[in-house]
PDB file of C-alpha atoms in Angstrom:
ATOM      1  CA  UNK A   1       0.000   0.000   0.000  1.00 44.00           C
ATOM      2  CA  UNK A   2       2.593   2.154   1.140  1.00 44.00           C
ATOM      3  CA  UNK A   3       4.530   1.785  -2.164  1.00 45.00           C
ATOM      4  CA  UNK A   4       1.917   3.626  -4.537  1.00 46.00           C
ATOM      5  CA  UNK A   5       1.899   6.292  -1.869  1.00 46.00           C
ATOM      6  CA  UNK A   6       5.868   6.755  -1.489  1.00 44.00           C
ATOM      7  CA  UNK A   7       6.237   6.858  -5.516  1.00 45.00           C
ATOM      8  CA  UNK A   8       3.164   9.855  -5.076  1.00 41.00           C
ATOM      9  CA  UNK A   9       5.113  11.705  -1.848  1.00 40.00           C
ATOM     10  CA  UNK A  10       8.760  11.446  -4.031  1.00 44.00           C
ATOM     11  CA  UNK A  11       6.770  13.110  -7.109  1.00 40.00           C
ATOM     12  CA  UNK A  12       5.608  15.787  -4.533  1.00 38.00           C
ATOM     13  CA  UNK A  13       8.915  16.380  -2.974  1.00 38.00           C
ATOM     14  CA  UNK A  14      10.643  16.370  -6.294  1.00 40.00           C
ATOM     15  CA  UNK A  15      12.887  13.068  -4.605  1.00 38.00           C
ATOM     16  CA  UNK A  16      14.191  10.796  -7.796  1.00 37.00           C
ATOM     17  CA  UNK A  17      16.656   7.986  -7.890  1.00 35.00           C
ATOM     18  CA  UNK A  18      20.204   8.950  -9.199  1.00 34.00           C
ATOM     19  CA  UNK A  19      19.878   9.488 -13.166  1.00 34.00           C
ATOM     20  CA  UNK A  20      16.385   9.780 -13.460  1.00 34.00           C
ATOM     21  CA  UNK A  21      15.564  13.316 -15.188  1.00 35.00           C
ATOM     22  CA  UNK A  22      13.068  15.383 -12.876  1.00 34.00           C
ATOM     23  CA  UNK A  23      10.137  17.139 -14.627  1.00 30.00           C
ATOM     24  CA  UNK A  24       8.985  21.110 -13.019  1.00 32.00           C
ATOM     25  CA  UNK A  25       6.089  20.486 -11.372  1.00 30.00           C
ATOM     26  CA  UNK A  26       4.198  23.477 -11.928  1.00 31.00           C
ATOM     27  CA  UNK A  27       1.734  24.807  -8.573  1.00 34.00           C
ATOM     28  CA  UNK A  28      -2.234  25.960  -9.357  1.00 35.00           C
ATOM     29  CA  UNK A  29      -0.963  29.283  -9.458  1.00 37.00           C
ATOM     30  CA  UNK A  30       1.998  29.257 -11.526  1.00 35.00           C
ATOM     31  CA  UNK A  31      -0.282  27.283 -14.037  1.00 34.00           C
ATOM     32  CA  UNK A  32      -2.205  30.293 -13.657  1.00 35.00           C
ATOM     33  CA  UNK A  33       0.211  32.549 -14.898  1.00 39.00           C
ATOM     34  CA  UNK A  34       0.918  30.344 -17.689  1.00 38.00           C
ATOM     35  CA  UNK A  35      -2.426  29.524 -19.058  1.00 40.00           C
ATOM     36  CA  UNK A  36      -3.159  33.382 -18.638  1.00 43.00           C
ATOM     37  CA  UNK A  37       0.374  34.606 -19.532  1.00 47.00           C
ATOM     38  CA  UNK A  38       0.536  34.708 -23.496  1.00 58.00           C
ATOM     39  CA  UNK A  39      -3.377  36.145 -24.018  1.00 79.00           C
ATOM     40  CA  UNK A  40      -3.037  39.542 -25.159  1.00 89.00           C
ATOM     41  CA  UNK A  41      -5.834  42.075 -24.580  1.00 92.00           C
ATOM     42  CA  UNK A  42      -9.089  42.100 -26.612  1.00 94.00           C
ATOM     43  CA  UNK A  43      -8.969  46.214 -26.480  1.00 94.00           C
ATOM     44  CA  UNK A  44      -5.699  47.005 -27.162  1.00 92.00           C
ATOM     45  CA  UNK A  45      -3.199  44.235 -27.932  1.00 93.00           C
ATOM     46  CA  UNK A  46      -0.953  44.059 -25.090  1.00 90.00           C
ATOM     47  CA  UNK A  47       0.394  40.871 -24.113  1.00 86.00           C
ATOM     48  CA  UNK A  48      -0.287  39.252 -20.597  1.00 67.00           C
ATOM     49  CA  UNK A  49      -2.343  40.481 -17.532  1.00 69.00           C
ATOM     50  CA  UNK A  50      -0.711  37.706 -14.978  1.00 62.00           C
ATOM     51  CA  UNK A  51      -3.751  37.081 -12.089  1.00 65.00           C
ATOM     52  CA  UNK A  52      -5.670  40.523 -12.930  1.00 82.00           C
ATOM     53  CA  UNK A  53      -8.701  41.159 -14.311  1.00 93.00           C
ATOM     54  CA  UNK A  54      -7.447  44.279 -16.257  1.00 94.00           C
ATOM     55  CA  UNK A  55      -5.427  44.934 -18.882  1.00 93.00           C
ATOM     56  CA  UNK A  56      -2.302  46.417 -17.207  1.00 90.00           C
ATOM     57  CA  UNK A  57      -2.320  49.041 -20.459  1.00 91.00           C
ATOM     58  CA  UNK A  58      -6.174  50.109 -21.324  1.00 92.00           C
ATOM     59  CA  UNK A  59      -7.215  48.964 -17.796  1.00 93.00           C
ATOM     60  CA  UNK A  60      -9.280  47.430 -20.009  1.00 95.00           C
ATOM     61  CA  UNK A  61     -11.715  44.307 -17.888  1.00 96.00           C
ATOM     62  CA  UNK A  62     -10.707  40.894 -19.530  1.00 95.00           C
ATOM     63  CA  UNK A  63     -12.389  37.529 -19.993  1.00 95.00           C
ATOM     64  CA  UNK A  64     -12.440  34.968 -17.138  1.00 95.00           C
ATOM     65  CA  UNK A  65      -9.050  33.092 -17.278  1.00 92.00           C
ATOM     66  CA  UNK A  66     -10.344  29.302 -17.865  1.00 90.00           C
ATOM     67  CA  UNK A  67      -7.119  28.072 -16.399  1.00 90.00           C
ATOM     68  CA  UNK A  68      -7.707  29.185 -12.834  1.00 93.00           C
ATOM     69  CA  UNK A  69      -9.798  26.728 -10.361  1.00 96.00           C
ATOM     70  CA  UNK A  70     -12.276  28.348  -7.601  1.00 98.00           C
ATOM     71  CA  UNK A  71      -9.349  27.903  -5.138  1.00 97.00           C
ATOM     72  CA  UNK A  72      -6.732  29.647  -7.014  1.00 95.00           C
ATOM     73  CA  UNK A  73      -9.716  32.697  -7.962  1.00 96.00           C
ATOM     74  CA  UNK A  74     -10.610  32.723  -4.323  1.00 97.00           C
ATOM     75  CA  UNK A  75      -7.047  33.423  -3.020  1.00 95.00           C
ATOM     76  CA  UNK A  76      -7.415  29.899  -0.954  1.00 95.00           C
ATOM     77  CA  UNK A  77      -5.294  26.805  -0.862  1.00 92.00           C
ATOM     78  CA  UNK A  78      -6.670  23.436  -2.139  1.00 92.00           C
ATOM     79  CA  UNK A  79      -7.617  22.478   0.882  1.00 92.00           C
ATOM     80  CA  UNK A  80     -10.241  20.734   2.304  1.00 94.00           C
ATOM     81  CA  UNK A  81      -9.546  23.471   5.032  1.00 93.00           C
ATOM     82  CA  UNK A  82     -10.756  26.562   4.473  1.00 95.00           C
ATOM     83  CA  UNK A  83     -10.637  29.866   6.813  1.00 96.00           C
ATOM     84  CA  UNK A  84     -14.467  30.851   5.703  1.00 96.00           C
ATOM     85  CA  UNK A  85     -14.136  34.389   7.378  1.00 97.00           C
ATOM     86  CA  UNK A  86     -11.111  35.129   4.690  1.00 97.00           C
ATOM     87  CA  UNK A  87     -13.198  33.157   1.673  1.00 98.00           C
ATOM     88  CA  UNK A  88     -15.805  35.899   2.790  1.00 98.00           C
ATOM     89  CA  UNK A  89     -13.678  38.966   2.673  1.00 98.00           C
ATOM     90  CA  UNK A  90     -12.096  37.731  -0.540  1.00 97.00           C
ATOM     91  CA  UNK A  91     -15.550  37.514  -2.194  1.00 98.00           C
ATOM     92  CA  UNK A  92     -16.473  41.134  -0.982  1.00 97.00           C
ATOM     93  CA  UNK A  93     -13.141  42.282  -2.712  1.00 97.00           C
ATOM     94  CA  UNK A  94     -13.773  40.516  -6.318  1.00 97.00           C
ATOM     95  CA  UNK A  95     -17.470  42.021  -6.208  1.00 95.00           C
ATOM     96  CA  UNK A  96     -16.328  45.348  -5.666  1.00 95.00           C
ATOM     97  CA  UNK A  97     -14.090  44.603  -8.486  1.00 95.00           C
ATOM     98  CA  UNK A  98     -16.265  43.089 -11.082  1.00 96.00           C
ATOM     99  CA  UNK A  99     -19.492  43.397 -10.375  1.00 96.00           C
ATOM    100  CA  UNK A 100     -21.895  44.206 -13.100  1.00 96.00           C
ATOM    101  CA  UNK A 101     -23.471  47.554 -11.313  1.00 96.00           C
ATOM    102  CA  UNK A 102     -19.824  49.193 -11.576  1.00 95.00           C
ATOM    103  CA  UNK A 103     -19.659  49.014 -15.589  1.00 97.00           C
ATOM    104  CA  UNK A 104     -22.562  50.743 -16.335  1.00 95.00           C
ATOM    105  CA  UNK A 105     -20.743  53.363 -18.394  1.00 94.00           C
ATOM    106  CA  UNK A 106     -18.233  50.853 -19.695  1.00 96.00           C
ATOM    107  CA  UNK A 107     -18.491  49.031 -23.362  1.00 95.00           C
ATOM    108  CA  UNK A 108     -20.585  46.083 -23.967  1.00 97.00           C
ATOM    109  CA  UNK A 109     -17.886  43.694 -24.504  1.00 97.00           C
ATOM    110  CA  UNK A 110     -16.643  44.736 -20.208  1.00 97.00           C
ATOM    111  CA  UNK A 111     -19.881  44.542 -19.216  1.00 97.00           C
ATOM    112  CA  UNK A 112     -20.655  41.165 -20.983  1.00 97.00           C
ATOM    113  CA  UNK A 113     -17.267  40.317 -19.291  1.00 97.00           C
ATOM    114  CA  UNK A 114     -18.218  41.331 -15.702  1.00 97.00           C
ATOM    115  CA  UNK A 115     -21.446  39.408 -15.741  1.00 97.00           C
ATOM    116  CA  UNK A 116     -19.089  36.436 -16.790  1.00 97.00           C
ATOM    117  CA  UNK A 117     -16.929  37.046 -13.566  1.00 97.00           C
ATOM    118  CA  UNK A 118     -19.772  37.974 -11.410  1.00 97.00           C
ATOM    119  CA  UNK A 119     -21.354  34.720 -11.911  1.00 97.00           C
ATOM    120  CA  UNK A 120     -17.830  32.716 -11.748  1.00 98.00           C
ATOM    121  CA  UNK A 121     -17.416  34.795  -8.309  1.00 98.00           C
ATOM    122  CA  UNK A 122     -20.784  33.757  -7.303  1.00 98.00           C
ATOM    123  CA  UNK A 123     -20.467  29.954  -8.017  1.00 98.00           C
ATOM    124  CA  UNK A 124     -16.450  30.019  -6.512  1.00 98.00           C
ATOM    125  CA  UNK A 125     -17.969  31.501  -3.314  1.00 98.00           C
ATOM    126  CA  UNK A 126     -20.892  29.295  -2.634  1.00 98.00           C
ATOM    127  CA  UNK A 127     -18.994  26.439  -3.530  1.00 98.00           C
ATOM    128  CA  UNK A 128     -15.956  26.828  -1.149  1.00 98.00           C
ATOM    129  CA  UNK A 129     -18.164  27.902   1.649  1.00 98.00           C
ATOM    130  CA  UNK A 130     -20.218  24.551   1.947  1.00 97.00           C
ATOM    131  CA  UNK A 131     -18.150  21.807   3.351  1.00 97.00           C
ATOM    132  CA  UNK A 132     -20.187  19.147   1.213  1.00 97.00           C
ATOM    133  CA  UNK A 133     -19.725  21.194  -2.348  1.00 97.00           C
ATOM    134  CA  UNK A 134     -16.320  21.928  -1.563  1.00 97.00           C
ATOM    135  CA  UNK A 135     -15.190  18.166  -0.970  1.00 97.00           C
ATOM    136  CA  UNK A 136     -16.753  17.228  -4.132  1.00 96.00           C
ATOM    137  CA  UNK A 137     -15.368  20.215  -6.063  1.00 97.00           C
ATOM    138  CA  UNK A 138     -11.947  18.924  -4.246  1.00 95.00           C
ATOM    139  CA  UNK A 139     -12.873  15.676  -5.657  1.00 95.00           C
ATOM    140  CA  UNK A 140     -13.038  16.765  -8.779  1.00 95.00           C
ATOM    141  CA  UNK A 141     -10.356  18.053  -9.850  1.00 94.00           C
ATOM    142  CA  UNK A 142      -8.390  15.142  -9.183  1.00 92.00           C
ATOM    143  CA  UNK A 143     -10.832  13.500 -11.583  1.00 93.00           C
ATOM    144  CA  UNK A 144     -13.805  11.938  -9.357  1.00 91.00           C
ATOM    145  CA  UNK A 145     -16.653  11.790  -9.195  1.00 89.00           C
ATOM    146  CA  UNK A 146     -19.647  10.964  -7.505  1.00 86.00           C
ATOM    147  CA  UNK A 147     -22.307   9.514 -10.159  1.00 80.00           C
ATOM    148  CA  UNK A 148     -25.568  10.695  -9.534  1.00 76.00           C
ATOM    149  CA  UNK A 149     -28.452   8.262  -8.945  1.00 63.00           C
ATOM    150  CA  UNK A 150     -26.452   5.440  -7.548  1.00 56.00           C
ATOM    151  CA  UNK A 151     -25.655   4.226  -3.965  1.00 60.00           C
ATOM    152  CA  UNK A 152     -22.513   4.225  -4.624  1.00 60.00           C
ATOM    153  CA  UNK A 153     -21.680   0.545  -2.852  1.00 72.00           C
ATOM    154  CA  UNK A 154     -23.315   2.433   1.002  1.00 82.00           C
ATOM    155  CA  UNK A 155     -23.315  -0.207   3.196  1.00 87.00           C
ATOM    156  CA  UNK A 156     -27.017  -1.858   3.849  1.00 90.00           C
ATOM    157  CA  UNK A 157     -26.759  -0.639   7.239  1.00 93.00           C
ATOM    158  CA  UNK A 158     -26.073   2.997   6.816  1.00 94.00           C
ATOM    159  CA  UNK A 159     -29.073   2.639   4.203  1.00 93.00           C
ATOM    160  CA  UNK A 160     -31.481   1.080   6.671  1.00 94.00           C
ATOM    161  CA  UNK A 161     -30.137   4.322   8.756  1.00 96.00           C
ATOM    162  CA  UNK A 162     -31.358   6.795   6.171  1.00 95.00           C
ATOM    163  CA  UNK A 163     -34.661   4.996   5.592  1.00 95.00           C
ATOM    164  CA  UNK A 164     -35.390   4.975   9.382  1.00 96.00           C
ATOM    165  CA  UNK A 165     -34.821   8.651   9.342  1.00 96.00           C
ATOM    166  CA  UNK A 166     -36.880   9.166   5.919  1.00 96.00           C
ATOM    167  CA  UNK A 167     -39.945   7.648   7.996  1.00 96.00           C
ATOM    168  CA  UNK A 168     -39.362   9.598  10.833  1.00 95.00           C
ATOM    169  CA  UNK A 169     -39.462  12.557   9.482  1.00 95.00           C
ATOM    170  CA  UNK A 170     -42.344  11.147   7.394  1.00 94.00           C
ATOM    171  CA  UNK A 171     -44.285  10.498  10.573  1.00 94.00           C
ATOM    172  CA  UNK A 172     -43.450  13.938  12.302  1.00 92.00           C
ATOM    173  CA  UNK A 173     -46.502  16.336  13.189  1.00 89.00           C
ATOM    174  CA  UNK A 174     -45.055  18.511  15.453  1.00 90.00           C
ATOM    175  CA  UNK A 175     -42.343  21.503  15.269  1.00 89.00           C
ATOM    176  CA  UNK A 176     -40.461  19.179  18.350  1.00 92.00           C
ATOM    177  CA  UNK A 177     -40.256  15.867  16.776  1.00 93.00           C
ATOM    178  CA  UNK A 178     -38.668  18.178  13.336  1.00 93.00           C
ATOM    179  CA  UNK A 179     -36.154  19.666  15.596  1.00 93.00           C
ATOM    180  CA  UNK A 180     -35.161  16.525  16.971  1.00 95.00           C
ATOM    181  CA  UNK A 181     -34.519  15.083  13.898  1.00 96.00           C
ATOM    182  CA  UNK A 182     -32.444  18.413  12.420  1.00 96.00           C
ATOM    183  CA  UNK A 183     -30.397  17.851  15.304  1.00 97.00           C
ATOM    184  CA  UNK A 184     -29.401  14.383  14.501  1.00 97.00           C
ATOM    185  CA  UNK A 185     -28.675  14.837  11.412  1.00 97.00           C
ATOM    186  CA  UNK A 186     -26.800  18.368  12.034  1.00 97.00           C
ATOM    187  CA  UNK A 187     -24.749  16.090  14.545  1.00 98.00           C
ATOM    188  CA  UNK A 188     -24.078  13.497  11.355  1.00 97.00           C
ATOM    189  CA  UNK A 189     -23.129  16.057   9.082  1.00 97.00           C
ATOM    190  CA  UNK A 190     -20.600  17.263  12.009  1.00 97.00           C
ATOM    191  CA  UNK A 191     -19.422  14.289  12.187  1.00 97.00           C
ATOM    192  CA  UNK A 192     -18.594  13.436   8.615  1.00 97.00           C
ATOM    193  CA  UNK A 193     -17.192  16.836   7.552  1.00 97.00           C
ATOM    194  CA  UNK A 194     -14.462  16.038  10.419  1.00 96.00           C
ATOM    195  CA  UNK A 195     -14.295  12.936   8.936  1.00 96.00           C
ATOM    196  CA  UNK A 196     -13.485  13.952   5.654  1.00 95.00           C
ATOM    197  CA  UNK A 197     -11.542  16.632   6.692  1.00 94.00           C
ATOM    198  CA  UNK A 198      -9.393  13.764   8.176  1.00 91.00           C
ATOM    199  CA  UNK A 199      -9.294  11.584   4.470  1.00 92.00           C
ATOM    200  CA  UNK A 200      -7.981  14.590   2.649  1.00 90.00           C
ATOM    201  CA  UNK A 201      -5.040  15.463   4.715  1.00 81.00           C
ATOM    202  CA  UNK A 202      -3.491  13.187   6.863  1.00 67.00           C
ATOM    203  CA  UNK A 203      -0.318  14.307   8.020  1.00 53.00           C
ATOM    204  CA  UNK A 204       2.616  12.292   7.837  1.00 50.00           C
ATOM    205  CA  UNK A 205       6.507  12.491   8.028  1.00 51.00           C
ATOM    206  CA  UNK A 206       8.760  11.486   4.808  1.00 50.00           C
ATOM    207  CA  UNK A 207      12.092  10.333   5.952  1.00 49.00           C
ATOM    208  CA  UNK A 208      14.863  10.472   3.415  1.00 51.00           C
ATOM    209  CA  UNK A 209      18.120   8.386   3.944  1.00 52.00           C
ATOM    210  CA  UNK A 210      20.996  10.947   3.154  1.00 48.00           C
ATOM    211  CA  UNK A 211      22.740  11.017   1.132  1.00 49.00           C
ATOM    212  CA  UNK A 212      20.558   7.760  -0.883  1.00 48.00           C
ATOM    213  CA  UNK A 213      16.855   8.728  -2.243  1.00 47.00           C
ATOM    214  CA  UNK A 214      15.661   5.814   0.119  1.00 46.00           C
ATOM    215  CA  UNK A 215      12.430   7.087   1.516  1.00 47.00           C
ATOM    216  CA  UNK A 216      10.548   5.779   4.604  1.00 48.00           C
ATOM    217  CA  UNK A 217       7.058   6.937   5.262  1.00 48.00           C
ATOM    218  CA  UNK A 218       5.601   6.725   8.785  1.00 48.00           C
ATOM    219  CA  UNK A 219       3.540   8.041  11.488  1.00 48.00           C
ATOM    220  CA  UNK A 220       5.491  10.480  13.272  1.00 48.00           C
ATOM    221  CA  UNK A 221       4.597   8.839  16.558  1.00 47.00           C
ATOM    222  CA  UNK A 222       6.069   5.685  16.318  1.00 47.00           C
ATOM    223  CA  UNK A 223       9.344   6.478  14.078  1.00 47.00           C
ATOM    224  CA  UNK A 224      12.186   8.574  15.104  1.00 51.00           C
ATOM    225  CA  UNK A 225      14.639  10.610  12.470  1.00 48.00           C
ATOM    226  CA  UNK A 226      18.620   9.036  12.838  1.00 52.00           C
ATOM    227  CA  UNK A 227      21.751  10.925  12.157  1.00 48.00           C
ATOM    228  CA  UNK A 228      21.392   9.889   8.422  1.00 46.00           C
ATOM    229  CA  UNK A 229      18.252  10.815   7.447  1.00 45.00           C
ATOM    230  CA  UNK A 230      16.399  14.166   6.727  1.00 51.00           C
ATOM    231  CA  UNK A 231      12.364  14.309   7.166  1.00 49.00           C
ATOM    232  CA  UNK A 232       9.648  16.490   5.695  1.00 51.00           C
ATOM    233  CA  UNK A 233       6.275  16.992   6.328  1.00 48.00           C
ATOM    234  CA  UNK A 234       3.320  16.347   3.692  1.00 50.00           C
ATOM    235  CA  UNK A 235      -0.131  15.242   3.558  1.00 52.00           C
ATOM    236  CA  UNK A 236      -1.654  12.390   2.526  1.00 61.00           C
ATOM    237  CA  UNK A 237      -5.013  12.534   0.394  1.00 71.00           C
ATOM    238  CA  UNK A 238      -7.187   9.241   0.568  1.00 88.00           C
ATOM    239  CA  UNK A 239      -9.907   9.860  -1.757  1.00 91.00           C
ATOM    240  CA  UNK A 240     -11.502   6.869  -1.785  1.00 90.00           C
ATOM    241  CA  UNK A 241     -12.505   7.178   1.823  1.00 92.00           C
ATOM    242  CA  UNK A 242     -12.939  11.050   1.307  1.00 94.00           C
ATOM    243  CA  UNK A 243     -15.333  10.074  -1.334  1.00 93.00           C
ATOM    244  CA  UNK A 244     -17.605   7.092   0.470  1.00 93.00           C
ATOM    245  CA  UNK A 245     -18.288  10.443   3.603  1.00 95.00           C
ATOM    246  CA  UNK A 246     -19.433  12.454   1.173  1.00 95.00           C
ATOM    247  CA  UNK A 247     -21.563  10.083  -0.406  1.00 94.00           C
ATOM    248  CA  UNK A 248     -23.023   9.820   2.712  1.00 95.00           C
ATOM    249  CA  UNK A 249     -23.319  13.645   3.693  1.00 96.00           C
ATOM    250  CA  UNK A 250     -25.166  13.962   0.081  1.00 94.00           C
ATOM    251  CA  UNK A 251     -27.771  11.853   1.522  1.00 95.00           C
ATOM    252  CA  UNK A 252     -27.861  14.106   4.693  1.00 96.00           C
ATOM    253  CA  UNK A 253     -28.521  16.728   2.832  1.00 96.00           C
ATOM    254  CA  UNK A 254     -30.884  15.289   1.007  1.00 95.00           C
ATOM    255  CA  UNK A 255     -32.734  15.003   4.295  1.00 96.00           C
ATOM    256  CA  UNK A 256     -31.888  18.220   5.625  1.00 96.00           C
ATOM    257  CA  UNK A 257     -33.732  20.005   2.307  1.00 95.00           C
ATOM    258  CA  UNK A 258     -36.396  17.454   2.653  1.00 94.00           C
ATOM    259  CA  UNK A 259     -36.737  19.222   6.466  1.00 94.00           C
ATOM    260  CA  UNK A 260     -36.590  22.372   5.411  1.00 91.00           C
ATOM    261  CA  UNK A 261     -39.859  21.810   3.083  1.00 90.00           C
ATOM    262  CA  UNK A 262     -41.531  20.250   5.928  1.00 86.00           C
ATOM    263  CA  UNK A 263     -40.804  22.777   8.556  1.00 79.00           C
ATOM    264  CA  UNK A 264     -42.477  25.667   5.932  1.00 70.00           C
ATOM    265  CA  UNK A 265     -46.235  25.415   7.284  1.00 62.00           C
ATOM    266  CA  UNK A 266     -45.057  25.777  10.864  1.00 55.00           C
ATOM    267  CA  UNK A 267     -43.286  28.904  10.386  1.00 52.00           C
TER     268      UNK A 267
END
């Protein structure tokens, strides 16, 4: 198991045997700047804007780069983790910037442009924010998937589960016996988005042999660096486990909209 996983941390760490010629492993925002890099602007020519959203000669607004994920447009790492009150502030900033209401005077080529970005904003945000659509976006781009309409292999167990639920709340006729079963299933959805939290980064120490390209990988509690041997720090991704909890919030949330519709005549 842990042999797929070392080959994975070496590519990471840029850590090849003797010989072996290394490829640049380019980060999500130096892609960025290369994917955005060589277009030249639709007003005026010039070449390159890096990250902006202007022209850095006409100040003129550009087209959405397609090259740039929702984590690399929202200033955030691709992390499962994400500091919410910062994903906030950073969408206040790009709305100030783009939003539709500020090119009013501008041509119709920047305003078709800023509706673009507004709505690219808009999707980026709400997508981040939610721990559910944010695990699934995470799954994505590392090309998964969760196909829609399936059970996706859920044990019978946690199915029984859901169906005991689906008739409880079925059978509720009071505003108590609702709340009782929102807080179960808030509790659930707690539960899993630590869970899943967990899958996505696992920390765990690399040990390299010095001066070989031997690498060890192990928990840091039970394996102790020698004189020989330098260590690093990295994280671990286990999707396949990151993506069986999310299959299983999906159906929480299935419940929570289904309560939600429910609770409507007792407001």
């Amino acid at each position: 198991m842990w042999g797929g996983r070392a080959q994975v941390l070496c590519r990471l760490w840029g850590l090849r045997p003797a010989g072996v010629p290394g490829r640049r492993v380019l980060s999500c925002h130096a892609a960025s700047e290369e994917g955005s890099g060589s277009a030249r602007c639709w007003n005026c020519g010039s070449p390159g804007r890096g990250e902006g959203f202007f022209c850095h000669q006409c100040r003129a607004l550009q087209p959405p780069d397609p090259t740039r994920d929702y984590f690399s447009l929202m200033d955030c790492n691709r992390s499962f983790r994400v500091n919410t009150t910062k994903l906030q502030h950073r969408f206040q900033q790009l709305q100030r910037l783009v939003h539709p209401d500020f090119f009013n005077q501008r041509s119709q080529t920047e305003k078709d442009f800023s509706e673009k970005h507004s709505t690219l904003v808009n999707e980026a945000y709400k997508t981040l924010l939610a721990p559910l659509s944010r695990g699934l976006y995470l799954l994505k781009l590392h090309g998964i998937e969760i196909p829609k309409g399936t059970d996706y292999e859920m044990d019978s167990q946690f199915l029984v589960e859901i169906m005991e639920i689906n008739e409880k709340l079925a059978e509720a006729q009071s505003e108590a016996a609702m709340k009782e079963i929102e807080s179960t299933i808030q509790a659930k959805q707690k539960e899993c988005t630590d869970s899943v939290s967990r899958a996505f980064e696992q920390d765990i120490w690399i040990f390299k042999k010095m001066p070989d390209t031997v690498v060890h990988i192990c928990n840091p509690t039970t394996r102790r660096m020698r004189q020989d041997e330098c260590k690093f720090k990295a994280s671990l991704n286990d999707f396949e486990k990151a993506k069986e909890i999310l299959t299983k919030m999906k159906y929480f949330s299935n419940i929570e909209e289904k309560i939600k519709l429910k609770k409507i005549p007792y407001s």
